């Protein structure tokens, strides 16, 4: 039985499947965020015959398997409309060239076979979509769930969301922290880092990648220099390697290193990164025995709240196409800076009593047309911000 709660991605899929055949629909995002469930819900809601098949690395001659499934869907079309959904398409070697060939053949013959693909966003983007399938697809991002979704679907409070995050499969374990931790480590973190990220590129030091991820989760919400990162890791290589691995972790929807806003792109890329997990559960699960203090210790809660705000901004940036930075000039600092074209918004995050706003004042003096937000204030409560009730620009 399909879950009753439906994300916005389901309605998007339903709408696009009911439109004339123009593009493949590609549902992309980190593992265990509900991509397959969304596709099943959409297929059950449209009055079009359909079939969902799941790719596997165990399938022998997997490209031949893909051709057979596609040909079977063509047969079932019977001159009308049919939907073929292929789950985890990136598991098929050289899948994009086969999909391109089959899609173009259907287009040339006028066959109304509509295609949905799902898979890891980073794998899809790096290996196939933009190289072989340009102009043939639309992306539907499916990221970790937001506070409003977890509250409606699972009854999460703000503290529930800060601690347990937005992976729907883990929500059922929030009353048993040990089971939740086992699920996070074995079903999300280990396969995401050791399989998905390592599969993105030729990773010469997978142990370093894993250690970098754990360190990044521990320091989430904080600036940390590449020199300090290398000092914390064994066999760390050089700053270029660390920066590259952070980029891959970000593309996999796990951990980003936000760059300092300077107005000059080259200098931004050379700055020390502010590490931000894409979901606070990754920070909680990686923190060790002190994880319970993340909610109660003021300093630790501050980093958790900053991480929640950063993760929220990173997810919105994917769908709304703006950039996320941080800023500092001397001892004046701003937690996040958003850039959309010429529009700038400076965001300060406060998890306790607001002491001073020197960073916002200094940034606004340097960028007089910028907007300022103080998340955690009476005007911008944290709960309302994470629920999407605050305009960013």
mmCIF file of C-alpha atoms in Angstrom:
data_model
loop_
_atom_site.group_PDB
_atom_site.id
_atom_site.type_symbol
_atom_site.label_atom_id
_atom_site.label_comp_id
_atom_site.label_asym_id
_atom_site.label_seq_id
_atom_site.Cartn_x
_atom_site.Cartn_y
_atom_site.Cartn_z
ATOM 1 C CA UNK A 1 0.000 0.000 0.000
ATOM 2 C CA UNK A 2 1.358 3.418 -0.964
ATOM 3 C CA UNK A 3 1.817 6.050 1.782
ATOM 4 C CA UNK A 4 -0.981 8.613 1.999
ATOM 5 C CA UNK A 5 1.332 11.629 2.162
ATOM 6 C CA UNK A 6 2.305 12.951 -1.279
ATOM 7 C CA UNK A 7 5.150 15.358 -1.941
ATOM 8 C CA UNK A 8 4.983 18.126 -4.530
ATOM 9 C CA UNK A 9 7.083 15.989 -6.874
ATOM 10 C CA UNK A 10 4.115 13.626 -7.276
ATOM 11 C CA UNK A 11 1.862 16.384 -8.598
ATOM 12 C CA UNK A 12 4.614 17.554 -10.930
ATOM 13 C CA UNK A 13 4.978 14.047 -12.349
ATOM 14 C CA UNK A 14 1.211 13.646 -12.777
ATOM 15 C CA UNK A 15 0.955 16.936 -14.634
ATOM 16 C CA UNK A 16 3.862 16.182 -16.947
ATOM 17 C CA UNK A 17 2.700 12.637 -17.712
ATOM 18 C CA UNK A 18 -0.648 14.071 -18.815
ATOM 19 C CA UNK A 19 1.000 16.523 -21.206
ATOM 20 C CA UNK A 20 1.874 15.548 -24.790
ATOM 21 C CA UNK A 21 5.140 13.592 -25.020
ATOM 22 C CA UNK A 22 8.012 16.069 -25.193
ATOM 23 C CA UNK A 23 10.682 15.166 -22.647
ATOM 24 C CA UNK A 24 11.782 12.334 -20.428
ATOM 25 C CA UNK A 25 11.131 13.062 -16.749
ATOM 26 C CA UNK A 26 14.151 12.434 -14.538
ATOM 27 C CA UNK A 27 13.580 12.222 -10.773
ATOM 28 C CA UNK A 28 16.937 12.920 -9.155
ATOM 29 C CA UNK A 29 18.254 13.092 -5.600
ATOM 30 C CA UNK A 30 20.151 11.300 -2.820
ATOM 31 C CA UNK A 31 19.225 7.748 -1.917
ATOM 32 C CA UNK A 32 16.355 7.079 0.518
ATOM 33 C CA UNK A 33 14.563 10.379 -0.151
ATOM 34 C CA UNK A 34 11.412 8.828 -1.645
ATOM 35 C CA UNK A 35 12.059 8.914 -5.399
ATOM 36 C CA UNK A 36 10.577 5.474 -6.112
ATOM 37 C CA UNK A 37 7.571 6.102 -3.855
ATOM 38 C CA UNK A 38 6.837 9.374 -5.653
ATOM 39 C CA UNK A 39 6.912 7.635 -9.020
ATOM 40 C CA UNK A 40 4.601 4.854 -7.797
ATOM 41 C CA UNK A 41 2.149 7.400 -6.397
ATOM 42 C CA UNK A 42 2.131 9.336 -9.660
ATOM 43 C CA UNK A 43 1.653 6.246 -11.826
ATOM 44 C CA UNK A 44 -1.263 5.126 -9.663
ATOM 45 C CA UNK A 45 -2.947 8.498 -10.157
ATOM 46 C CA UNK A 46 -2.870 8.861 -13.945
ATOM 47 C CA UNK A 47 -5.243 7.089 -16.282
ATOM 48 C CA UNK A 48 -2.444 5.806 -18.500
ATOM 49 C CA UNK A 49 -1.153 2.199 -18.568
ATOM 50 C CA UNK A 50 2.323 1.983 -17.061
ATOM 51 C CA UNK A 51 5.117 -0.237 -15.853
ATOM 52 C CA UNK A 52 7.850 0.383 -13.280
ATOM 53 C CA UNK A 53 11.052 -1.662 -13.564
ATOM 54 C CA UNK A 54 14.156 -1.498 -11.395
ATOM 55 C CA UNK A 55 17.658 -1.646 -12.769
ATOM 56 C CA UNK A 56 20.241 -3.706 -10.933
ATOM 57 C CA UNK A 57 23.983 -4.222 -11.063
ATOM 58 C CA UNK A 58 23.237 -7.943 -10.881
ATOM 59 C CA UNK A 59 21.487 -7.952 -14.264
ATOM 60 C CA UNK A 60 23.701 -9.710 -16.808
ATOM 61 C CA UNK A 61 24.183 -7.749 -20.028
ATOM 62 C CA UNK A 62 22.215 -4.897 -18.460
ATOM 63 C CA UNK A 63 22.010 -2.825 -21.650
ATOM 64 C CA UNK A 64 20.312 -5.778 -23.326
ATOM 65 C CA UNK A 65 17.931 -5.930 -20.366
ATOM 66 C CA UNK A 66 17.136 -2.234 -20.852
ATOM 67 C CA UNK A 67 16.418 -2.797 -24.550
ATOM 68 C CA UNK A 68 14.119 -5.745 -23.769
ATOM 69 C CA UNK A 69 12.133 -3.751 -21.200
ATOM 70 C CA UNK A 70 11.835 -0.814 -23.607
ATOM 71 C CA UNK A 71 10.728 -3.079 -26.475
ATOM 72 C CA UNK A 72 8.123 -4.711 -24.214
ATOM 73 C CA UNK A 73 6.770 -1.255 -23.339
ATOM 74 C CA UNK A 74 6.613 -0.418 -27.047
ATOM 75 C CA UNK A 75 4.559 -3.546 -27.620
ATOM 76 C CA UNK A 76 2.195 -2.659 -24.793
ATOM 77 C CA UNK A 77 1.694 0.839 -26.174
ATOM 78 C CA UNK A 78 -0.471 -0.640 -28.951
ATOM 79 C CA UNK A 79 -0.712 2.610 -30.853
ATOM 80 C CA UNK A 80 -1.892 4.564 -27.773
ATOM 81 C CA UNK A 81 -0.059 6.004 -24.753
ATOM 82 C CA UNK A 82 2.108 4.075 -22.299
ATOM 83 C CA UNK A 83 4.514 5.026 -19.483
ATOM 84 C CA UNK A 84 7.746 3.172 -18.756
ATOM 85 C CA UNK A 85 9.468 4.104 -15.482
ATOM 86 C CA UNK A 86 13.017 2.836 -14.914
ATOM 87 C CA UNK A 87 14.263 3.019 -11.331
ATOM 88 C CA UNK A 88 17.992 3.451 -10.522
ATOM 89 C CA UNK A 89 18.937 3.871 -14.174
ATOM 90 C CA UNK A 90 22.559 4.750 -13.284
ATOM 91 C CA UNK A 91 23.199 1.118 -12.312
ATOM 92 C CA UNK A 92 23.227 0.212 -16.020
ATOM 93 C CA UNK A 93 26.602 0.623 -17.672
ATOM 94 C CA UNK A 94 26.573 3.234 -20.484
ATOM 95 C CA UNK A 95 22.828 3.660 -20.008
ATOM 96 C CA UNK A 96 22.644 7.126 -21.567
ATOM 97 C CA UNK A 97 23.696 6.067 -25.056
ATOM 98 C CA UNK A 98 21.060 3.300 -25.091
ATOM 99 C CA UNK A 99 18.333 5.617 -23.776
ATOM 100 C CA UNK A 100 19.246 8.264 -26.363
ATOM 101 C CA UNK A 101 19.032 5.748 -29.191
ATOM 102 C CA UNK A 102 15.678 4.308 -28.053
ATOM 103 C CA UNK A 103 14.095 7.689 -27.238
ATOM 104 C CA UNK A 104 15.106 9.180 -30.590
ATOM 105 C CA UNK A 105 13.769 6.142 -32.441
ATOM 106 C CA UNK A 106 10.392 6.529 -30.705
ATOM 107 C CA UNK A 107 10.357 10.229 -31.514
ATOM 108 C CA UNK A 108 11.067 9.549 -35.193
ATOM 109 C CA UNK A 109 8.336 6.906 -35.392
ATOM 110 C CA UNK A 110 5.748 8.972 -33.499
ATOM 111 C CA UNK A 111 5.368 6.374 -30.712
ATOM 112 C CA UNK A 112 3.743 7.832 -27.589
ATOM 113 C CA UNK A 113 5.913 6.023 -25.041
ATOM 114 C CA UNK A 114 6.555 8.311 -22.090
ATOM 115 C CA UNK A 115 9.646 7.750 -19.958
ATOM 116 C CA UNK A 116 10.437 8.361 -16.286
ATOM 117 C CA UNK A 117 13.961 7.741 -14.970
ATOM 118 C CA UNK A 118 15.155 7.833 -11.370
ATOM 119 C CA UNK A 119 18.600 7.718 -9.849
ATOM 120 C CA UNK A 120 21.331 9.499 -7.962
ATOM 121 C CA UNK A 121 21.408 13.136 -9.019
ATOM 122 C CA UNK A 122 25.185 13.350 -9.099
ATOM 123 C CA UNK A 123 25.647 10.124 -11.026
ATOM 124 C CA UNK A 124 23.029 11.098 -13.577
ATOM 125 C CA UNK A 125 24.360 14.601 -14.086
ATOM 126 C CA UNK A 126 27.992 13.510 -14.302
ATOM 127 C CA UNK A 127 27.497 10.453 -16.481
ATOM 128 C CA UNK A 128 24.931 10.841 -19.191
ATOM 129 C CA UNK A 129 22.249 13.444 -18.973
ATOM 130 C CA UNK A 130 24.059 16.581 -19.985
ATOM 131 C CA UNK A 131 26.534 14.820 -22.213
ATOM 132 C CA UNK A 132 24.273 12.508 -24.240
ATOM 133 C CA UNK A 133 20.692 13.583 -23.571
ATOM 134 C CA UNK A 134 20.762 17.360 -23.843
ATOM 135 C CA UNK A 135 17.369 18.750 -24.799
ATOM 136 C CA UNK A 136 15.559 15.475 -24.136
ATOM 137 C CA UNK A 137 14.792 15.625 -20.399
ATOM 138 C CA UNK A 138 13.433 17.646 -17.496
ATOM 139 C CA UNK A 139 14.767 17.273 -13.960
ATOM 140 C CA UNK A 140 12.554 16.835 -10.914
ATOM 141 C CA UNK A 141 14.750 17.195 -7.792
ATOM 142 C CA UNK A 142 13.857 14.890 -4.895
ATOM 143 C CA UNK A 143 15.949 15.956 -1.909
ATOM 144 C CA UNK A 144 15.759 15.299 1.825
ATOM 145 C CA UNK A 145 12.399 16.309 3.283
ATOM 146 C CA UNK A 146 11.710 19.743 4.744
ATOM 147 C CA UNK A 147 10.263 20.510 8.183
ATOM 148 C CA UNK A 148 6.752 21.155 6.858
ATOM 149 C CA UNK A 149 6.707 17.756 5.134
ATOM 150 C CA UNK A 150 8.023 15.846 8.160
ATOM 151 C CA UNK A 151 5.571 17.642 10.461
ATOM 152 C CA UNK A 152 2.603 16.770 8.261
ATOM 153 C CA UNK A 153 3.647 13.221 7.384
ATOM 154 C CA UNK A 154 5.236 12.099 10.691
ATOM 155 C CA UNK A 155 4.175 14.622 13.337
ATOM 156 C CA UNK A 156 7.714 15.980 13.802
ATOM 157 C CA UNK A 157 8.326 18.882 16.173
ATOM 158 C CA UNK A 158 11.084 21.381 15.427
ATOM 159 C CA UNK A 159 13.495 19.519 17.742
ATOM 160 C CA UNK A 160 12.526 16.188 16.142
ATOM 161 C CA UNK A 161 13.462 17.631 12.773
ATOM 162 C CA UNK A 162 16.725 19.167 13.988
ATOM 163 C CA UNK A 163 17.858 15.841 15.476
ATOM 164 C CA UNK A 164 16.362 13.210 13.122
ATOM 165 C CA UNK A 165 16.374 15.210 9.886
ATOM 166 C CA UNK A 166 14.478 14.610 6.673
ATOM 167 C CA UNK A 167 14.993 11.011 5.539
ATOM 168 C CA UNK A 168 11.457 9.523 5.495
ATOM 169 C CA UNK A 169 12.537 5.905 5.997
ATOM 170 C CA UNK A 170 14.312 6.820 9.234
ATOM 171 C CA UNK A 171 11.333 8.664 10.733
ATOM 172 C CA UNK A 172 9.700 5.479 12.074
ATOM 173 C CA UNK A 173 12.710 4.919 14.365
ATOM 174 C CA UNK A 174 12.674 8.242 16.207
ATOM 175 C CA UNK A 175 11.447 6.543 19.394
ATOM 176 C CA UNK A 176 14.453 4.189 19.307
ATOM 177 C CA UNK A 177 17.653 6.154 18.757
ATOM 178 C CA UNK A 178 19.831 3.043 18.444
ATOM 179 C CA UNK A 179 17.686 1.590 15.633
ATOM 180 C CA UNK A 180 17.584 5.007 13.980
ATOM 181 C CA UNK A 181 21.364 5.251 14.149
ATOM 182 C CA UNK A 182 21.806 1.751 12.669
ATOM 183 C CA UNK A 183 19.475 2.656 9.800
ATOM 184 C CA UNK A 184 21.283 5.925 9.124
ATOM 185 C CA UNK A 185 24.722 4.319 9.167
ATOM 186 C CA UNK A 186 23.904 1.138 7.219
ATOM 187 C CA UNK A 187 21.171 2.258 4.799
ATOM 188 C CA UNK A 188 22.127 5.859 4.073
ATOM 189 C CA UNK A 189 25.607 7.001 5.084
ATOM 190 C CA UNK A 190 27.738 3.959 4.236
ATOM 191 C CA UNK A 191 26.167 3.231 0.809
ATOM 192 C CA UNK A 192 25.953 6.932 -0.077
ATOM 193 C CA UNK A 193 29.616 7.611 0.620
ATOM 194 C CA UNK A 194 31.213 4.293 -0.306
ATOM 195 C CA UNK A 195 29.074 3.514 -3.364
ATOM 196 C CA UNK A 196 27.436 6.634 -4.750
ATOM 197 C CA UNK A 197 30.234 9.154 -4.225
ATOM 198 C CA UNK A 198 33.063 6.792 -5.067
ATOM 199 C CA UNK A 199 31.193 5.865 -8.259
ATOM 200 C CA UNK A 200 31.087 9.527 -9.292
ATOM 201 C CA UNK A 201 34.700 9.723 -10.217
ATOM 202 C CA UNK A 202 37.920 7.820 -9.902
ATOM 203 C CA UNK A 203 38.514 8.130 -6.140
ATOM 204 C CA UNK A 204 42.095 7.170 -5.358
ATOM 205 C CA UNK A 205 41.620 7.417 -1.586
ATOM 206 C CA UNK A 206 38.155 6.150 -0.584
ATOM 207 C CA UNK A 207 39.187 5.971 3.089
ATOM 208 C CA UNK A 208 40.095 9.668 2.923
ATOM 209 C CA UNK A 209 36.705 10.429 1.369
ATOM 210 C CA UNK A 210 34.947 8.617 4.218
ATOM 211 C CA UNK A 211 37.053 10.353 6.863
ATOM 212 C CA UNK A 212 36.451 13.746 5.239
ATOM 213 C CA UNK A 213 32.707 13.176 5.304
ATOM 214 C CA UNK A 214 32.746 12.255 9.003
ATOM 215 C CA UNK A 215 34.920 15.266 9.843
ATOM 216 C CA UNK A 216 32.698 17.543 7.778
ATOM 217 C CA UNK A 217 29.571 16.360 9.579
ATOM 218 C CA UNK A 218 31.234 16.994 12.951
ATOM 219 C CA UNK A 219 32.234 20.537 11.931
ATOM 220 C CA UNK A 220 28.990 21.325 10.109
ATOM 221 C CA UNK A 221 27.984 24.965 10.483
ATOM 222 C CA UNK A 222 31.587 26.098 10.957
ATOM 223 C CA UNK A 223 34.344 27.559 8.826
ATOM 224 C CA UNK A 224 37.406 25.345 8.625
ATOM 225 C CA UNK A 225 40.550 25.968 6.586
ATOM 226 C CA UNK A 226 41.920 23.390 4.180
ATOM 227 C CA UNK A 227 45.098 23.364 6.269
ATOM 228 C CA UNK A 228 43.112 22.449 9.390
ATOM 229 C CA UNK A 229 41.166 19.779 7.481
ATOM 230 C CA UNK A 230 44.408 18.192 6.327
ATOM 231 C CA UNK A 231 45.759 18.370 9.860
ATOM 232 C CA UNK A 232 42.752 16.399 11.119
ATOM 233 C CA UNK A 233 43.028 13.612 8.543
ATOM 234 C CA UNK A 234 45.607 10.886 8.015
ATOM 235 C CA UNK A 235 47.046 10.696 4.479
ATOM 236 C CA UNK A 236 45.143 13.847 3.566
ATOM 237 C CA UNK A 237 46.886 14.614 0.303
ATOM 238 C CA UNK A 238 46.666 18.280 -0.719
ATOM 239 C CA UNK A 239 44.075 21.049 -0.627
ATOM 240 C CA UNK A 240 43.095 20.414 -4.242
ATOM 241 C CA UNK A 241 42.182 16.804 -3.438
ATOM 242 C CA UNK A 242 40.146 17.873 -0.392
ATOM 243 C CA UNK A 243 38.313 20.544 -2.389
ATOM 244 C CA UNK A 244 37.533 18.032 -5.145
ATOM 245 C CA UNK A 245 36.191 15.484 -2.671
ATOM 246 C CA UNK A 246 34.012 18.169 -1.042
ATOM 247 C CA UNK A 247 32.588 19.000 -4.466
ATOM 248 C CA UNK A 248 31.688 15.354 -5.034
ATOM 249 C CA UNK A 249 30.060 15.072 -1.601
ATOM 250 C CA UNK A 250 28.032 18.171 -2.403
ATOM 251 C CA UNK A 251 26.912 16.799 -5.772
ATOM 252 C CA UNK A 252 25.794 13.624 -4.005
ATOM 253 C CA UNK A 253 23.539 15.639 -1.686
ATOM 254 C CA UNK A 254 25.534 14.950 1.479
ATOM 255 C CA UNK A 255 27.973 17.705 2.496
ATOM 256 C CA UNK A 256 28.954 21.031 0.934
ATOM 257 C CA UNK A 257 31.825 23.408 1.533
ATOM 258 C CA UNK A 258 30.296 26.867 1.068
ATOM 259 C CA UNK A 259 32.712 29.461 -0.248
ATOM 260 C CA UNK A 260 33.202 32.990 1.075
ATOM 261 C CA UNK A 261 31.324 35.726 -0.770
ATOM 262 C CA UNK A 262 33.690 38.346 -2.172
ATOM 263 C CA UNK A 263 31.949 39.421 -5.349
ATOM 264 C CA UNK A 264 34.879 37.855 -7.191
ATOM 265 C CA UNK A 265 34.428 34.216 -8.136
ATOM 266 C CA UNK A 266 38.115 33.252 -8.245
ATOM 267 C CA UNK A 267 38.766 34.537 -4.729
ATOM 268 C CA UNK A 268 35.635 32.791 -3.469
ATOM 269 C CA UNK A 269 36.895 29.455 -4.688
ATOM 270 C CA UNK A 270 40.211 29.927 -2.883
ATOM 271 C CA UNK A 271 38.652 30.740 0.492
ATOM 272 C CA UNK A 272 38.241 28.485 3.507
ATOM 273 C CA UNK A 273 34.921 26.623 3.223
ATOM 274 C CA UNK A 274 32.039 26.715 5.696
ATOM 275 C CA UNK A 275 30.998 23.078 5.962
ATOM 276 C CA UNK A 276 27.267 22.339 5.846
ATOM 277 C CA UNK A 277 25.522 18.964 5.813
ATOM 278 C CA UNK A 278 22.549 18.676 3.441
ATOM 279 C CA UNK A 279 20.488 17.166 6.259
ATOM 280 C CA UNK A 280 21.031 17.511 10.002
ATOM 281 C CA UNK A 281 20.561 13.773 10.549
ATOM 282 C CA UNK A 282 23.950 13.270 8.876
ATOM 283 C CA UNK A 283 25.496 15.504 11.535
ATOM 284 C CA UNK A 284 23.622 13.810 14.385
ATOM 285 C CA UNK A 285 24.494 10.295 13.230
ATOM 286 C CA UNK A 286 28.183 11.170 12.838
ATOM 287 C CA UNK A 287 28.612 13.007 16.135
ATOM 288 C CA UNK A 288 29.312 10.115 18.524
ATOM 289 C CA UNK A 289 28.198 9.747 22.162
ATOM 290 C CA UNK A 290 27.707 13.520 22.510
ATOM 291 C CA UNK A 291 24.920 13.580 19.927
ATOM 292 C CA UNK A 292 22.183 14.003 22.563
ATOM 293 C CA UNK A 293 23.855 17.275 23.614
ATOM 294 C CA UNK A 294 23.279 18.739 20.157
ATOM 295 C CA UNK A 295 19.822 19.819 21.312
ATOM 296 C CA UNK A 296 20.681 20.875 24.879
ATOM 297 C CA UNK A 297 24.167 22.386 24.880
ATOM 298 C CA UNK A 298 23.839 26.012 23.647
ATOM 299 C CA UNK A 299 27.032 25.999 21.578
ATOM 300 C CA UNK A 300 26.359 22.615 19.970
ATOM 301 C CA UNK A 301 22.718 23.510 19.340
ATOM 302 C CA UNK A 302 23.927 26.667 17.632
ATOM 303 C CA UNK A 303 25.918 24.630 15.101
ATOM 304 C CA UNK A 304 22.950 22.270 14.630
ATOM 305 C CA UNK A 305 20.568 25.162 13.969
ATOM 306 C CA UNK A 306 23.030 26.812 11.562
ATOM 307 C CA UNK A 307 23.362 23.472 9.768
ATOM 308 C CA UNK A 308 19.571 23.148 9.491
ATOM 309 C CA UNK A 309 19.324 26.627 7.978
ATOM 310 C CA UNK A 310 22.227 25.941 5.633
ATOM 311 C CA UNK A 311 20.742 22.632 4.495
ATOM 312 C CA UNK A 312 17.401 24.335 3.858
ATOM 313 C CA UNK A 313 19.067 27.052 1.772
ATOM 314 C CA UNK A 314 21.115 24.543 -0.232
ATOM 315 C CA UNK A 315 17.970 22.572 -1.099
ATOM 316 C CA UNK A 316 16.075 25.698 -2.134
ATOM 317 C CA UNK A 317 19.045 26.856 -4.201
ATOM 318 C CA UNK A 318 18.771 23.687 -6.307
ATOM 319 C CA UNK A 319 15.163 24.380 -7.319
ATOM 320 C CA UNK A 320 15.252 28.202 -7.343
ATOM 321 C CA UNK A 321 18.698 28.616 -8.933
ATOM 322 C CA UNK A 322 20.452 30.985 -6.553
ATOM 323 C CA UNK A 323 23.903 30.677 -4.933
ATOM 324 C CA UNK A 324 24.764 30.243 -1.252
ATOM 325 C CA UNK A 325 27.925 31.701 0.317
ATOM 326 C CA UNK A 326 29.142 32.962 3.697
ATOM 327 C CA UNK A 327 30.980 36.231 4.423
ATOM 328 C CA UNK A 328 33.617 37.665 6.728
ATOM 329 C CA UNK A 329 35.683 40.839 6.885
ATOM 330 C CA UNK A 330 38.106 40.880 9.799
ATOM 331 C CA UNK A 331 36.087 39.900 12.863
ATOM 332 C CA UNK A 332 32.765 40.767 11.197
ATOM 333 C CA UNK A 333 30.932 37.711 9.878
ATOM 334 C CA UNK A 334 27.636 36.740 8.241
ATOM 335 C CA UNK A 335 26.452 33.134 8.372
ATOM 336 C CA UNK A 336 24.982 32.935 4.861
ATOM 337 C CA UNK A 337 24.841 35.163 1.799
ATOM 338 C CA UNK A 338 22.396 34.410 -1.005
ATOM 339 C CA UNK A 339 22.965 35.702 -4.520
ATOM 340 C CA UNK A 340 20.361 35.670 -7.285
ATOM 341 C CA UNK A 341 21.559 37.761 -10.193
ATOM 342 C CA UNK A 342 22.236 41.184 -8.658
ATOM 343 C CA UNK A 343 20.032 40.506 -5.618
ATOM 344 C CA UNK A 344 21.818 39.776 -2.325
ATOM 345 C CA UNK A 345 20.444 38.611 1.024
ATOM 346 C CA UNK A 346 22.572 38.372 4.166
ATOM 347 C CA UNK A 347 21.342 35.897 6.793
ATOM 348 C CA UNK A 348 22.412 35.720 10.423
ATOM 349 C CA UNK A 349 21.281 32.688 12.435
ATOM 350 C CA UNK A 350 20.614 33.028 16.153
ATOM 351 C CA UNK A 351 19.726 30.021 18.300
ATOM 352 C CA UNK A 352 19.762 31.942 21.599
ATOM 353 C CA UNK A 353 19.782 35.553 22.771
ATOM 354 C CA UNK A 354 20.705 38.012 20.029
ATOM 355 C CA UNK A 355 23.853 39.823 21.148
ATOM 356 C CA UNK A 356 25.122 41.888 18.245
ATOM 357 C CA UNK A 357 24.592 42.333 14.540
ATOM 358 C CA UNK A 358 27.917 43.850 13.566
ATOM 359 C CA UNK A 359 28.371 41.379 10.725
ATOM 360 C CA UNK A 360 25.067 42.254 9.086
ATOM 361 C CA UNK A 361 25.744 45.968 9.516
ATOM 362 C CA UNK A 362 29.198 45.662 7.948
ATOM 363 C CA UNK A 363 27.910 43.589 5.030
ATOM 364 C CA UNK A 364 25.057 46.024 4.389
ATOM 365 C CA UNK A 365 27.492 48.949 4.461
ATOM 366 C CA UNK A 366 29.575 47.201 1.806
ATOM 367 C CA UNK A 367 26.452 46.094 -0.139
ATOM 368 C CA UNK A 368 23.819 48.806 0.519
ATOM 369 C CA UNK A 369 21.166 47.224 -1.716
ATOM 370 C CA UNK A 370 21.256 43.892 0.124
ATOM 371 C CA UNK A 371 18.426 42.470 2.224
ATOM 372 C CA UNK A 372 19.011 41.230 5.783
ATOM 373 C CA UNK A 373 17.324 38.408 7.701
ATOM 374 C CA UNK A 374 17.884 37.355 11.303
ATOM 375 C CA UNK A 375 16.685 33.750 11.561
ATOM 376 C CA UNK A 376 15.736 32.951 15.135
ATOM 377 C CA UNK A 377 14.447 36.464 15.885
ATOM 378 C CA UNK A 378 10.858 37.426 16.658
ATOM 379 C CA UNK A 379 10.470 38.689 13.091
ATOM 380 C CA UNK A 380 11.874 35.501 11.514
ATOM 381 C CA UNK A 381 11.269 32.512 13.832
ATOM 382 C CA UNK A 382 13.354 29.442 13.037
ATOM 383 C CA UNK A 383 10.265 27.235 12.727
ATOM 384 C CA UNK A 384 8.620 29.582 10.207
ATOM 385 C CA UNK A 385 11.841 29.933 8.220
ATOM 386 C CA UNK A 386 12.380 26.182 7.904
ATOM 387 C CA UNK A 387 8.733 25.763 6.890
ATOM 388 C CA UNK A 388 9.284 28.053 3.895
ATOM 389 C CA UNK A 389 7.148 30.920 5.213
ATOM 390 C CA UNK A 390 9.835 33.603 4.768
ATOM 391 C CA UNK A 391 10.720 35.323 1.481
ATOM 392 C CA UNK A 392 14.431 35.067 0.781
ATOM 393 C CA UNK A 393 14.821 37.987 -1.638
#
